[in-house]
Tab-separated table of C-alpha atoms in Angstrom:
chain	number	residue	atom	x	y	z
A	1	MET	CA	0.044	0.038	-0.012
A	2	THR	CA	1.338	3.494	-0.804
A	3	PRO	CA	1.761	6.015	2.024
A	4	GLY	CA	-1.099	8.030	0.610
A	5	LEU	CA	-3.488	5.031	0.809
A	6	ALA	CA	-2.298	4.250	4.325
A	7	SER	CA	-3.075	7.740	5.600
A	8	GLY	CA	-6.291	7.607	3.696
A	9	ALA	CA	-7.391	4.593	5.741
A	10	ALA	CA	-7.254	6.675	8.911
A	11	LEU	CA	-9.223	9.445	7.250
A	12	ILE	CA	-11.958	7.163	6.087
A	13	ALA	CA	-12.239	5.365	9.388
A	14	SER	CA	-12.346	8.415	11.685
A	15	GLY	CA	-12.324	11.597	9.658
A	16	THR	CA	-15.110	13.979	8.889
A	17	ARG	CA	-17.143	13.672	5.747
A	18	GLU	CA	-15.262	16.609	4.247
A	19	ALA	CA	-11.874	14.966	4.890
A	20	GLN	CA	-13.089	11.727	3.423
A	21	ALA	CA	-14.383	13.408	0.358
A	22	GLU	CA	-11.089	15.323	-0.077
A	23	PHE	CA	-9.075	12.079	0.154
A	24	LEU	CA	-11.270	10.180	-2.284
A	25	THR	CA	-11.247	13.077	-4.728
A	26	ALA	CA	-7.464	12.995	-4.801
A	27	LEU	CA	-7.457	9.339	-6.036
A	28	SER	CA	-7.183	8.424	-9.674
A	29	ASN	CA	-9.890	6.436	-11.321
A	30	ASP	CA	-7.734	3.294	-11.227
A	31	GLU	CA	-7.091	3.776	-7.551
A	32	LEU	CA	-10.779	4.235	-6.860
A	33	ARG	CA	-11.600	1.038	-8.763
A	34	ALA	CA	-8.894	-0.879	-6.863
A	35	LEU	CA	-9.729	0.492	-3.446
A	36	PRO	CA	-12.515	-1.990	-2.507
A	37	TYR	CA	-10.171	-4.915	-3.222
A	38	LEU	CA	-7.198	-3.625	-1.231
A	39	PHE	CA	-7.904	-5.620	1.938
A	40	GLU	CA	-4.828	-4.308	3.763
A	41	PHE	CA	-6.486	-0.921	3.544
A	42	TRP	CA	-9.696	-2.021	5.200
A	43	ALA	CA	-8.538	-4.941	7.399
A	44	LEU	CA	-9.107	-5.006	11.131
A	45	PRO	CA	-5.973	-5.814	13.235
A	46	HIS	CA	-7.073	-9.427	13.874
A	47	GLN	CA	-7.501	-9.982	10.132
A	48	VAL	CA	-3.918	-9.139	9.273
A	49	PRO	CA	-1.515	-12.119	9.026
A	50	PRO	CA	1.106	-11.983	11.807
A	51	GLU	CA	4.708	-11.542	10.842
A	52	GLY	CA	7.218	-14.298	11.346
A	53	ASP	CA	7.944	-17.859	10.209
A	54	TRP	CA	4.685	-19.557	11.192
A	55	LYS	CA	3.067	-22.705	9.896
A	56	THR	CA	-0.481	-22.195	11.170
A	57	TRP	CA	-2.439	-18.986	11.753
A	58	VAL	CA	-5.543	-19.405	13.903
A	59	ILE	CA	-8.113	-16.625	13.759
A	60	MET	CA	-10.477	-16.935	16.665
A	61	GLY	CA	-13.407	-14.516	16.822
A	62	GLY	CA	-16.975	-14.051	17.946
A	63	ARG	CA	-19.859	-14.447	15.608
A	64	GLY	CA	-19.663	-11.872	12.831
A	65	ALA	CA	-16.143	-10.763	13.775
A	66	GLY	CA	-14.908	-11.047	10.193
A	67	LYS	CA	-13.168	-14.396	10.361
A	68	THR	CA	-14.527	-15.600	6.938
A	69	ARG	CA	-13.424	-12.399	5.256
A	70	ALA	CA	-9.939	-12.752	6.745
A	71	GLY	CA	-9.658	-16.372	5.475
A	72	ALA	CA	-10.860	-15.486	2.005
A	73	GLU	CA	-8.490	-12.565	1.719
A	74	TRP	CA	-5.606	-14.717	2.885
A	75	VAL	CA	-6.304	-17.175	0.086
A	76	ARG	CA	-6.274	-14.277	-2.406
A	77	ALA	CA	-2.973	-13.062	-1.014
A	78	GLN	CA	-1.498	-16.525	-1.555
A	79	VAL	CA	-2.627	-17.152	-5.114
A	80	GLU	CA	-2.627	-13.730	-6.790
A	81	GLY	CA	0.407	-12.287	-8.470
A	82	ALA	CA	1.233	-8.687	-9.283
A	83	LEU	CA	-0.796	-8.997	-12.515
A	84	PRO	CA	-3.876	-11.214	-13.094
A	85	GLU	CA	-1.914	-13.856	-15.025
A	86	GLU	CA	1.243	-13.819	-12.908
A	87	GLU	CA	1.846	-16.546	-10.369
A	88	GLY	CA	1.499	-15.925	-6.666
A	89	ARG	CA	3.108	-17.675	-3.685
A	90	ALA	CA	0.785	-20.715	-3.793
A	91	ARG	CA	-0.590	-22.774	-6.697
A	92	ARG	CA	-2.574	-25.611	-5.070
A	93	LEU	CA	-4.718	-25.028	-2.006
A	94	ALA	CA	-7.218	-27.035	0.055
A	95	ILE	CA	-10.366	-25.373	1.298
A	96	ILE	CA	-12.115	-27.412	4.024
A	97	GLY	CA	-15.435	-26.794	5.700
A	98	GLU	CA	-17.494	-29.004	7.965
A	99	THR	CA	-19.544	-30.062	4.905
A	100	TYR	CA	-19.234	-29.508	1.149
A	101	ASP	CA	-22.322	-27.333	1.213
A	102	GLN	CA	-21.006	-25.081	4.026
A	103	ALA	CA	-17.669	-24.745	2.273
A	104	ARG	CA	-19.340	-23.768	-0.979
A	105	ASP	CA	-21.985	-21.457	0.441
A	106	VAL	CA	-19.809	-19.691	3.004
A	107	MET	CA	-16.178	-19.978	1.976
A	108	ILE	CA	-16.665	-19.756	-1.789
A	109	PHE	CA	-19.891	-17.924	-2.532
A	110	GLY	CA	-20.726	-16.328	0.791
A	111	GLU	CA	-20.919	-12.527	1.235
A	112	SER	CA	-17.390	-12.638	2.672
A	113	GLY	CA	-16.241	-15.568	0.573
A	114	ILE	CA	-13.560	-15.790	-2.073
A	115	ILE	CA	-15.709	-14.933	-5.052
A	116	ALA	CA	-17.150	-11.794	-3.477
A	117	CYS	CA	-13.661	-10.586	-2.378
A	118	SER	CA	-12.006	-11.018	-5.744
A	119	PRO	CA	-11.603	-8.171	-8.272
A	120	PRO	CA	-13.218	-8.775	-11.710
A	121	ASP	CA	-9.909	-9.498	-13.499
A	122	ARG	CA	-8.749	-12.023	-10.837
A	123	THR	CA	-12.018	-13.790	-9.951
A	124	PRO	CA	-11.564	-17.589	-9.996
A	125	ARG	CA	-13.879	-19.865	-11.977
A	126	TRP	CA	-15.951	-22.389	-9.986
A	127	SER	CA	-16.144	-25.918	-11.395
A	128	ALA	CA	-18.990	-27.522	-9.458
A	129	GLY	CA	-18.454	-31.051	-10.755
A	130	GLU	CA	-14.797	-31.020	-9.591
A	131	ARG	CA	-15.447	-28.858	-6.554
A	132	ARG	CA	-12.577	-26.666	-7.660
A	133	LEU	CA	-11.699	-22.988	-8.034
A	134	VAL	CA	-9.354	-22.024	-10.854
A	135	TRP	CA	-7.728	-18.575	-11.018
A	136	PRO	CA	-6.706	-16.767	-14.272
A	137	ASN	CA	-3.064	-17.456	-13.425
A	138	GLY	CA	-3.676	-21.219	-13.216
A	139	ALA	CA	-3.714	-21.514	-9.370
A	140	GLU	CA	-6.398	-23.788	-8.062
A	141	ALA	CA	-8.134	-24.657	-4.806
A	142	ARG	CA	-10.069	-27.829	-4.160
A	143	VAL	CA	-12.952	-27.966	-1.719
A	144	TYR	CA	-13.203	-30.766	0.861
A	145	SER	CA	-15.580	-31.785	3.627
A	146	ALA	CA	-14.402	-32.571	7.133
A	147	HIS	CA	-16.899	-35.432	7.161
A	148	ASP	CA	-15.151	-36.953	4.162
A	149	PHE	CA	-11.490	-36.343	5.265
A	150	GLU	CA	-10.320	-39.571	3.611
A	151	GLY	CA	-10.486	-37.546	0.405
A	152	LEU	CA	-7.312	-35.706	1.586
A	153	ARG	CA	-5.312	-38.930	1.015
A	154	GLY	CA	-3.266	-38.601	-2.136
A	155	PRO	CA	-3.567	-34.870	-3.002
A	156	GLN	CA	-0.794	-32.450	-1.942
A	157	PHE	CA	-0.999	-28.729	-1.355
A	158	ASP	CA	1.070	-25.681	-0.612
A	159	GLY	CA	-1.622	-23.960	1.433
A	160	ALA	CA	-4.959	-24.558	3.103
A	161	TRP	CA	-7.885	-22.583	4.611
A	162	VAL	CA	-9.813	-24.474	7.316
A	163	ASP	CA	-13.178	-23.067	8.584
A	164	GLU	CA	-14.938	-23.722	11.930
A	165	LEU	CA	-12.538	-26.507	12.845
A	166	ALA	CA	-13.703	-26.455	16.534
A	167	LYS	CA	-17.123	-27.884	15.584
A	168	TRP	CA	-15.979	-30.585	13.140
A	169	PRO	CA	-17.282	-34.034	14.257
A	170	ARG	CA	-13.955	-35.886	13.792
A	171	ALA	CA	-11.620	-32.897	13.819
A	172	GLU	CA	-8.481	-34.648	15.099
A	173	GLU	CA	-8.521	-37.215	12.261
A	174	ALA	CA	-9.357	-34.643	9.600
A	175	TRP	CA	-6.686	-32.199	10.789
A	176	ASP	CA	-4.030	-34.892	10.900
A	177	MET	CA	-4.919	-35.966	7.373
A	178	LEU	CA	-4.491	-32.423	6.146
A	179	GLN	CA	-1.032	-32.100	7.682
A	180	PHE	CA	0.215	-35.052	5.658
A	181	ALA	CA	-1.026	-33.334	2.491
A	182	LEU	CA	0.653	-29.966	3.126
A	183	ARG	CA	3.968	-30.837	1.466
A	184	LEU	CA	4.342	-28.678	-1.618
A	185	GLY	CA	6.552	-25.577	-1.959
A	186	GLU	CA	9.171	-24.128	0.328
A	187	ASN	CA	6.827	-23.127	3.223
A	188	PRO	CA	3.272	-24.484	2.999
A	189	ARG	CA	0.978	-22.608	5.361
A	190	GLN	CA	-2.599	-22.919	6.632
A	191	VAL	CA	-5.175	-20.602	8.146
A	192	VAL	CA	-7.860	-21.716	10.593
A	193	THR	CA	-10.927	-19.464	11.032
A	194	THR	CA	-13.098	-20.594	13.963
A	195	THR	CA	-15.300	-19.650	16.812
A	196	PRO	CA	-13.318	-21.080	19.752
A	197	ARG	CA	-14.510	-24.147	21.589
A	198	ASP	CA	-12.806	-26.196	24.251
A	199	VAL	CA	-11.903	-29.124	21.997
A	200	PRO	CA	-8.576	-31.034	22.064
A	201	VAL	CA	-7.601	-30.392	18.447
A	202	LEU	CA	-7.806	-26.587	18.780
A	203	LYS	CA	-5.824	-26.576	22.074
A	204	ARG	CA	-3.214	-28.866	20.508
A	205	ILE	CA	-2.806	-26.589	17.522
A	206	LEU	CA	-2.553	-23.434	19.701
A	207	GLY	CA	0.080	-25.135	21.828
A	208	ARG	CA	2.455	-25.685	18.936
A	209	PRO	CA	5.429	-23.294	18.616
A	210	SER	CA	4.775	-22.949	14.847
A	211	THR	CA	1.255	-21.551	15.470
A	212	VAL	CA	0.314	-17.919	15.720
A	213	SER	CA	-3.125	-16.608	16.545
A	214	THR	CA	-5.327	-13.541	16.475
A	215	GLN	CA	-8.500	-13.006	18.368
A	216	ALA	CA	-11.361	-10.515	18.245
A	217	PRO	CA	-14.848	-10.077	19.682
A	218	THR	CA	-17.997	-9.595	17.587
A	219	GLU	CA	-17.840	-5.897	18.538
A	220	ALA	CA	-14.639	-5.399	16.554
A	221	ASN	CA	-16.648	-5.682	13.331
A	222	ARG	CA	-19.706	-3.717	14.484
A	223	ALA	CA	-19.502	-1.328	11.611
A	224	ASN	CA	-20.513	-4.156	9.291
A	225	LEU	CA	-23.212	-5.701	11.511
A	226	ALA	CA	-26.810	-4.823	12.071
A	227	ASP	CA	-27.470	-2.829	15.249
A	228	SER	CA	-30.501	-5.043	15.999
A	229	PHE	CA	-28.280	-8.152	15.850
A	230	LEU	CA	-25.771	-6.690	18.306
A	231	LYS	CA	-28.451	-5.499	20.689
A	232	GLU	CA	-30.170	-8.842	20.693
A	233	VAL	CA	-27.166	-11.064	21.242
A	234	ARG	CA	-25.686	-8.711	23.835
A	235	GLY	CA	-28.949	-8.844	25.822
A	236	ILE	CA	-29.092	-12.631	25.660
A	237	TYR	CA	-25.460	-13.723	25.943
A	238	ALA	CA	-23.380	-10.897	27.423
A	239	GLY	CA	-21.634	-12.038	30.540
A	240	THR	CA	-22.310	-15.752	30.047
A	241	ARG	CA	-19.724	-18.430	29.432
A	242	GLN	CA	-21.348	-18.969	26.050
A	243	GLY	CA	-21.094	-15.272	25.375
A	244	ARG	CA	-17.416	-15.286	26.137
A	245	GLN	CA	-17.036	-17.917	23.452
A	246	GLU	CA	-19.556	-16.850	20.821
A	247	LEU	CA	-19.301	-13.060	21.219
A	248	GLU	CA	-15.862	-12.373	22.695
A	249	GLY	CA	-14.095	-15.090	20.735
A	250	VAL	CA	-12.366	-16.362	23.917
A	251	LEU	CA	-11.398	-20.024	24.281
A	252	VAL	CA	-13.279	-20.996	27.488
A	253	GLU	CA	-11.466	-23.998	28.765
A	254	ASP	CA	-13.057	-26.403	31.198
A	255	LEU	CA	-11.202	-27.145	34.418
A	256	GLU	CA	-9.752	-30.619	34.693
A	257	GLY	CA	-12.484	-32.554	36.475
A	258	ALA	CA	-15.081	-29.822	36.030
A	259	LEU	CA	-18.465	-30.749	37.467
A	260	TRP	CA	-20.230	-28.402	34.941
A	261	THR	CA	-18.533	-28.261	31.563
A	262	ALA	CA	-18.991	-25.545	28.947
A	263	ASP	CA	-20.934	-27.992	26.763
A	264	VAL	CA	-23.339	-28.818	29.574
A	265	LEU	CA	-23.924	-25.160	30.467
A	266	SER	CA	-24.411	-24.140	26.822
A	267	GLY	CA	-27.460	-26.402	26.576
A	268	VAL	CA	-29.327	-25.578	29.787
A	269	THR	CA	-30.893	-22.219	29.024
A	270	ILE	CA	-34.674	-21.965	28.362
A	271	GLU	CA	-37.103	-19.053	27.947
A	272	GLU	CA	-40.071	-20.134	30.077
A	273	PRO	CA	-40.178	-22.492	33.093
A	274	GLY	CA	-43.552	-24.077	32.451
A	275	PRO	CA	-45.761	-25.427	35.220
A	276	LEU	CA	-43.978	-26.349	38.474
A	277	ASP	CA	-45.173	-28.464	41.456
A	278	ARG	CA	-42.783	-27.004	44.112
A	279	VAL	CA	-40.612	-23.923	44.359
A	280	VAL	CA	-38.004	-23.288	47.023
A	281	VAL	CA	-35.536	-20.458	47.856
A	282	ALA	CA	-32.143	-21.561	49.177
A	283	ILE	CA	-29.665	-19.379	51.085
A	284	ASP	CA	-25.961	-19.772	51.696
A	285	PRO	CA	-25.372	-16.969	54.207
A	286	PRO	CA	-21.943	-15.314	54.489
A	287	VAL	CA	-19.900	-15.609	57.676
A	288	THR	CA	-19.891	-11.792	58.100
A	289	GLY	CA	-22.101	-9.000	56.840
A	290	HIS	CA	-20.079	-6.042	55.469
A	291	ALA	CA	-18.982	-4.681	52.131
A	292	LYS	CA	-15.992	-6.994	51.761
A	293	SER	CA	-17.906	-10.219	52.741
A	294	ASP	CA	-18.592	-12.994	50.328
A	295	ALA	CA	-22.024	-12.694	48.694
A	296	CYS	CA	-25.071	-14.250	50.269
A	297	GLY	CA	-26.041	-16.901	47.807
A	298	ILE	CA	-29.773	-16.839	47.112
A	299	VAL	CA	-31.152	-19.148	44.425
A	300	VAL	CA	-34.751	-19.893	43.438
A	301	ALA	CA	-35.600	-23.201	41.732
A	302	GLY	CA	-38.680	-25.217	41.053
A	303	VAL	CA	-39.462	-28.888	40.159
A	304	ARG	CA	-41.982	-30.787	38.075
A	305	MET	CA	-42.661	-34.122	39.805
A	306	ASP	CA	-44.342	-36.159	37.027
A	307	GLY	CA	-44.129	-39.883	37.563
A	308	ALA	CA	-41.198	-41.571	39.329
A	309	PRO	CA	-38.172	-39.476	40.485
A	310	ARG	CA	-36.186	-40.410	37.385
A	311	ASP	CA	-38.744	-38.446	35.372
A	312	TRP	CA	-38.662	-35.273	37.537
A	313	SER	CA	-37.150	-32.122	36.101
A	314	ALA	CA	-36.148	-28.832	37.664
A	315	VAL	CA	-35.736	-25.267	36.534
A	316	VAL	CA	-33.468	-22.647	38.157
A	317	LEU	CA	-35.598	-19.535	38.151
A	318	GLU	CA	-33.486	-16.754	39.643
A	319	ASP	CA	-30.105	-15.947	41.211
A	320	ALA	CA	-31.120	-13.326	43.812
A	321	SER	CA	-27.738	-13.319	45.552
A	322	VAL	CA	-26.653	-10.079	47.263
A	323	ARG	CA	-23.196	-8.845	48.177
A	324	GLY	CA	-22.290	-6.596	51.077
A	325	ALA	CA	-25.704	-6.850	52.768
A	326	SER	CA	-26.307	-7.056	56.455
A	327	PRO	CA	-27.989	-10.188	57.872
A	328	ARG	CA	-31.293	-8.305	57.778
A	329	GLY	CA	-30.609	-7.216	54.168
A	330	TRP	CA	-30.026	-10.724	52.845
A	331	ALA	CA	-32.960	-12.094	54.820
A	332	GLU	CA	-35.159	-9.487	53.271
A	333	ALA	CA	-33.857	-10.333	49.821
A	334	ALA	CA	-34.536	-14.031	50.332
A	335	ILE	CA	-38.142	-13.416	51.609
A	336	ALA	CA	-38.756	-11.053	48.709
A	337	ALA	CA	-37.700	-13.803	46.269
A	338	MET	CA	-40.113	-16.195	47.998
A	339	ALA	CA	-42.856	-13.729	47.395
A	340	ARG	CA	-41.994	-13.214	43.741
A	341	HIS	CA	-42.005	-16.861	42.941
A	342	LYS	CA	-44.653	-18.059	45.487
A	343	ALA	CA	-42.124	-20.418	46.975
A	344	GLU	CA	-43.266	-23.130	49.443
A	345	ARG	CA	-40.075	-23.120	51.552
A	346	LEU	CA	-36.936	-21.299	52.505
A	347	VAL	CA	-33.848	-23.547	52.829
A	348	ALA	CA	-30.829	-22.160	54.572
A	349	GLU	CA	-27.397	-23.585	55.450
A	350	VAL	CA	-26.723	-22.908	59.147
A	351	ASN	CA	-23.226	-24.249	59.562
A	352	GLN	CA	-21.852	-20.733	60.052
A	353	GLY	CA	-24.648	-18.925	61.817
A	354	GLY	CA	-26.475	-21.738	63.576
A	355	ASP	CA	-29.846	-20.703	65.078
A	356	LEU	CA	-29.056	-17.044	64.407
A	357	VAL	CA	-29.804	-17.604	60.666
A	358	GLU	CA	-33.369	-18.675	61.410
A	359	GLN	CA	-33.818	-15.908	64.007
A	360	VAL	CA	-32.797	-13.251	61.459
A	361	VAL	CA	-35.223	-14.668	58.894
A	362	ARG	CA	-38.134	-14.783	61.404
A	363	GLN	CA	-37.529	-11.172	62.350
A	364	ILE	CA	-38.652	-10.371	58.845
A	365	ASP	CA	-41.458	-13.013	58.603
A	366	ALA	CA	-42.259	-15.008	61.716
A	367	MET	CA	-44.403	-17.526	59.732
A	368	VAL	CA	-42.015	-18.288	56.909
A	369	PRO	CA	-41.733	-22.071	56.179
A	370	PHE	CA	-38.096	-22.557	57.093
A	371	ARG	CA	-35.722	-25.546	56.859
A	372	ALA	CA	-32.226	-25.470	58.329
A	373	VAL	CA	-29.632	-27.648	56.597
A	374	ARG	CA	-26.109	-28.493	57.719
A	375	ALA	CA	-23.225	-29.513	55.525
A	376	SER	CA	-21.685	-32.825	56.603
A	377	ARG	CA	-19.608	-33.276	53.400
A	378	GLY	CA	-17.320	-31.093	51.310
A	379	LYS	CA	-18.706	-28.723	48.678
A	380	ALA	CA	-17.659	-30.845	45.710
A	381	ALA	CA	-19.182	-34.032	47.225
A	382	ARG	CA	-22.484	-32.222	47.787
A	383	ALA	CA	-22.406	-30.686	44.296
A	384	GLU	CA	-21.653	-33.905	42.349
A	385	PRO	CA	-25.217	-35.380	42.493
A	386	VAL	CA	-26.640	-32.043	41.366
A	387	ALA	CA	-24.146	-31.746	38.478
A	388	ALA	CA	-25.191	-35.253	37.450
A	389	LEU	CA	-28.784	-34.046	37.093
A	390	TYR	CA	-27.519	-31.377	34.652
A	391	GLU	CA	-25.632	-33.989	32.616
A	392	GLN	CA	-28.845	-36.040	32.400
A	393	GLY	CA	-30.677	-33.004	31.038
A	394	ARG	CA	-32.973	-32.866	34.026
A	395	VAL	CA	-32.149	-29.289	35.087
A	396	LYS	CA	-32.685	-26.156	32.960
A	397	GLN	CA	-32.087	-22.526	33.740
A	398	LEU	CA	-33.718	-19.269	32.778
A	399	ARG	CA	-31.651	-16.569	31.087
A	400	GLY	CA	-29.721	-14.018	33.093
A	401	LEU	CA	-27.840	-16.350	35.475
A	402	GLN	CA	-24.377	-15.398	34.254
A	403	ALA	CA	-22.716	-14.972	37.660
A	404	LEU	CA	-24.063	-18.338	38.804
A	405	GLU	CA	-22.824	-20.036	35.646
A	406	GLU	CA	-19.381	-18.572	36.141
A	407	GLN	CA	-19.146	-20.182	39.567
A	408	MET	CA	-20.558	-23.467	38.263
A	409	GLY	CA	-17.730	-23.593	35.696
A	410	GLN	CA	-15.142	-23.178	38.454
A	411	MET	CA	-16.369	-26.118	40.517
A	412	SER	CA	-14.381	-29.336	40.059
A	413	ILE	CA	-14.145	-32.731	41.773
A	414	ARG	CA	-11.369	-31.110	43.922
A	415	GLY	CA	-13.499	-28.291	45.108
A	416	TYR	CA	-14.065	-24.681	44.079
A	417	GLU	CA	-11.166	-23.261	42.072
A	418	GLY	CA	-12.483	-19.714	41.598
A	419	ARG	CA	-11.953	-16.687	43.795
A	420	GLY	CA	-13.763	-16.302	47.071
A	421	SER	CA	-16.601	-18.628	48.066
A	422	PRO	CA	-18.969	-20.500	45.699
A	423	ASP	CA	-21.882	-18.890	47.481
A	424	ARG	CA	-24.228	-19.077	44.522
A	425	VAL	CA	-23.352	-22.648	43.714
A	426	ASP	CA	-23.847	-23.653	47.344
A	427	ALA	CA	-27.337	-22.120	47.301
A	428	LEU	CA	-28.091	-23.892	43.975
A	429	VAL	CA	-26.989	-27.193	45.415
A	430	TRP	CA	-29.144	-26.775	48.558
A	431	ALA	CA	-32.188	-25.814	46.403
A	432	LEU	CA	-31.883	-28.831	44.051
A	433	THR	CA	-31.020	-31.174	46.856
A	434	ASP	CA	-34.249	-30.182	48.617
A	435	LEU	CA	-36.342	-30.409	45.437
A	436	MET	CA	-34.914	-33.582	43.831
A	437	ILE	CA	-32.081	-35.405	45.562
A	438	GLU	CA	-33.587	-35.932	48.986
A	439	PRO	CA	-37.237	-36.590	47.876
A	440	ALA	CA	-35.885	-39.216	45.398
A	441	ALA	CA	-33.962	-40.870	48.225
A	442	GLN	CA	-37.058	-41.007	50.310
A	443	TRP	CA	-39.031	-42.448	47.413
A	444	ARG	CA	-36.582	-45.360	47.038
A	445	ARG	CA	-36.220	-46.087	50.771
A	446	PRO	CA	-37.920	-49.429	51.596
A	447	ARG	CA	-40.646	-49.500	54.131
A	448	VAL	CA	-39.724	-51.065	57.470
A	449	ARG	CA	-41.955	-53.938	58.341
A	450	THR	CA	-42.581	-54.762	62.067
A	451	LEU	CA	-42.628	-58.464	62.779
A	452	GLY	CA	-45.132	-59.527	65.462
């Protein structure tokens, strides 16, 4: 890019309309025609290939962050020469999507795909029967499906573009097959564009010294996204583990031995609770009651008790936890949650406060149905049966429980590995134990017969 074009990029991005008009007016007709296809002029930082002697470039981004455009433009940069018929750095590339249709519709013909990004005199020709792109200079790219990775046996390439690797069904095998095929030229390279997921193949690739990566949130590309889309996804997913992955483009890794994995938590959210037979509010009171105390965990949950216990299902309705509240403050918050959800019972752990917990609650409402519970096992041991209910798909959660989900993701078989106390998770465990675990145990308990 010439210095004039480089300074023009800043003007177009942040200058006034007058400054933009002055810059564009100064360009020749040829420069104006070329401008839309000079990706280095428009590219966002995460879309620019890193410098250095790398083998794999991983572009991780949120939905709509511009990953596909970056991949398509990298392919262009590899195959195009200075003139339309001059050779570029690469001659034979592999383009691999999860399926043939997705590769064709997104990577080739999508709005940010290779065809849309190519200038008229360098646009490749698509041969549907051969699943192949051919450029005017003779370079070609063949399209493959991750489902049919055996097709990578035999061919050889000097470059590859891989899209959404983290959601391929047999990603390890498909990736390994591609590595054997990248053997042409002096320095065959590959680009991976993907929304990050905690899968072994992606972590293995990122851990290699020959890998470089760039990362960006959805917001980075907001100029090219609908405001209504951004508003909607922010409102639903901002602050959640799924939001960190799908919007921020962050690789959210599960703890070793995590009781609640990212995959489990990504599938628990529902919009409406439906009819419930019982609702309880559970409290995990803090040891002290001042601004620097742990939060008082307050969780509301309900259960549908259709049929035998194995058929019961629960819904977590609200995380009403409060931080820095006095004992009276958290007691009022818990009783208010009972009123909002018409709960049948207030369940409170009393290991720390003993009878004082009930006394504080009854100062607010002397008639509240109250049950004191004491922890006789460690936090992880108490949480495991509840986590198993989630794995079985028997517990769902309403939206808006981001802080609770963060704590759930930090609970492992060794205990809580986050900061502070898992106050919200403790309250969740007490609520679901009262609703499902203990009633199921009573259901199974055999009746004692008295012999006369």
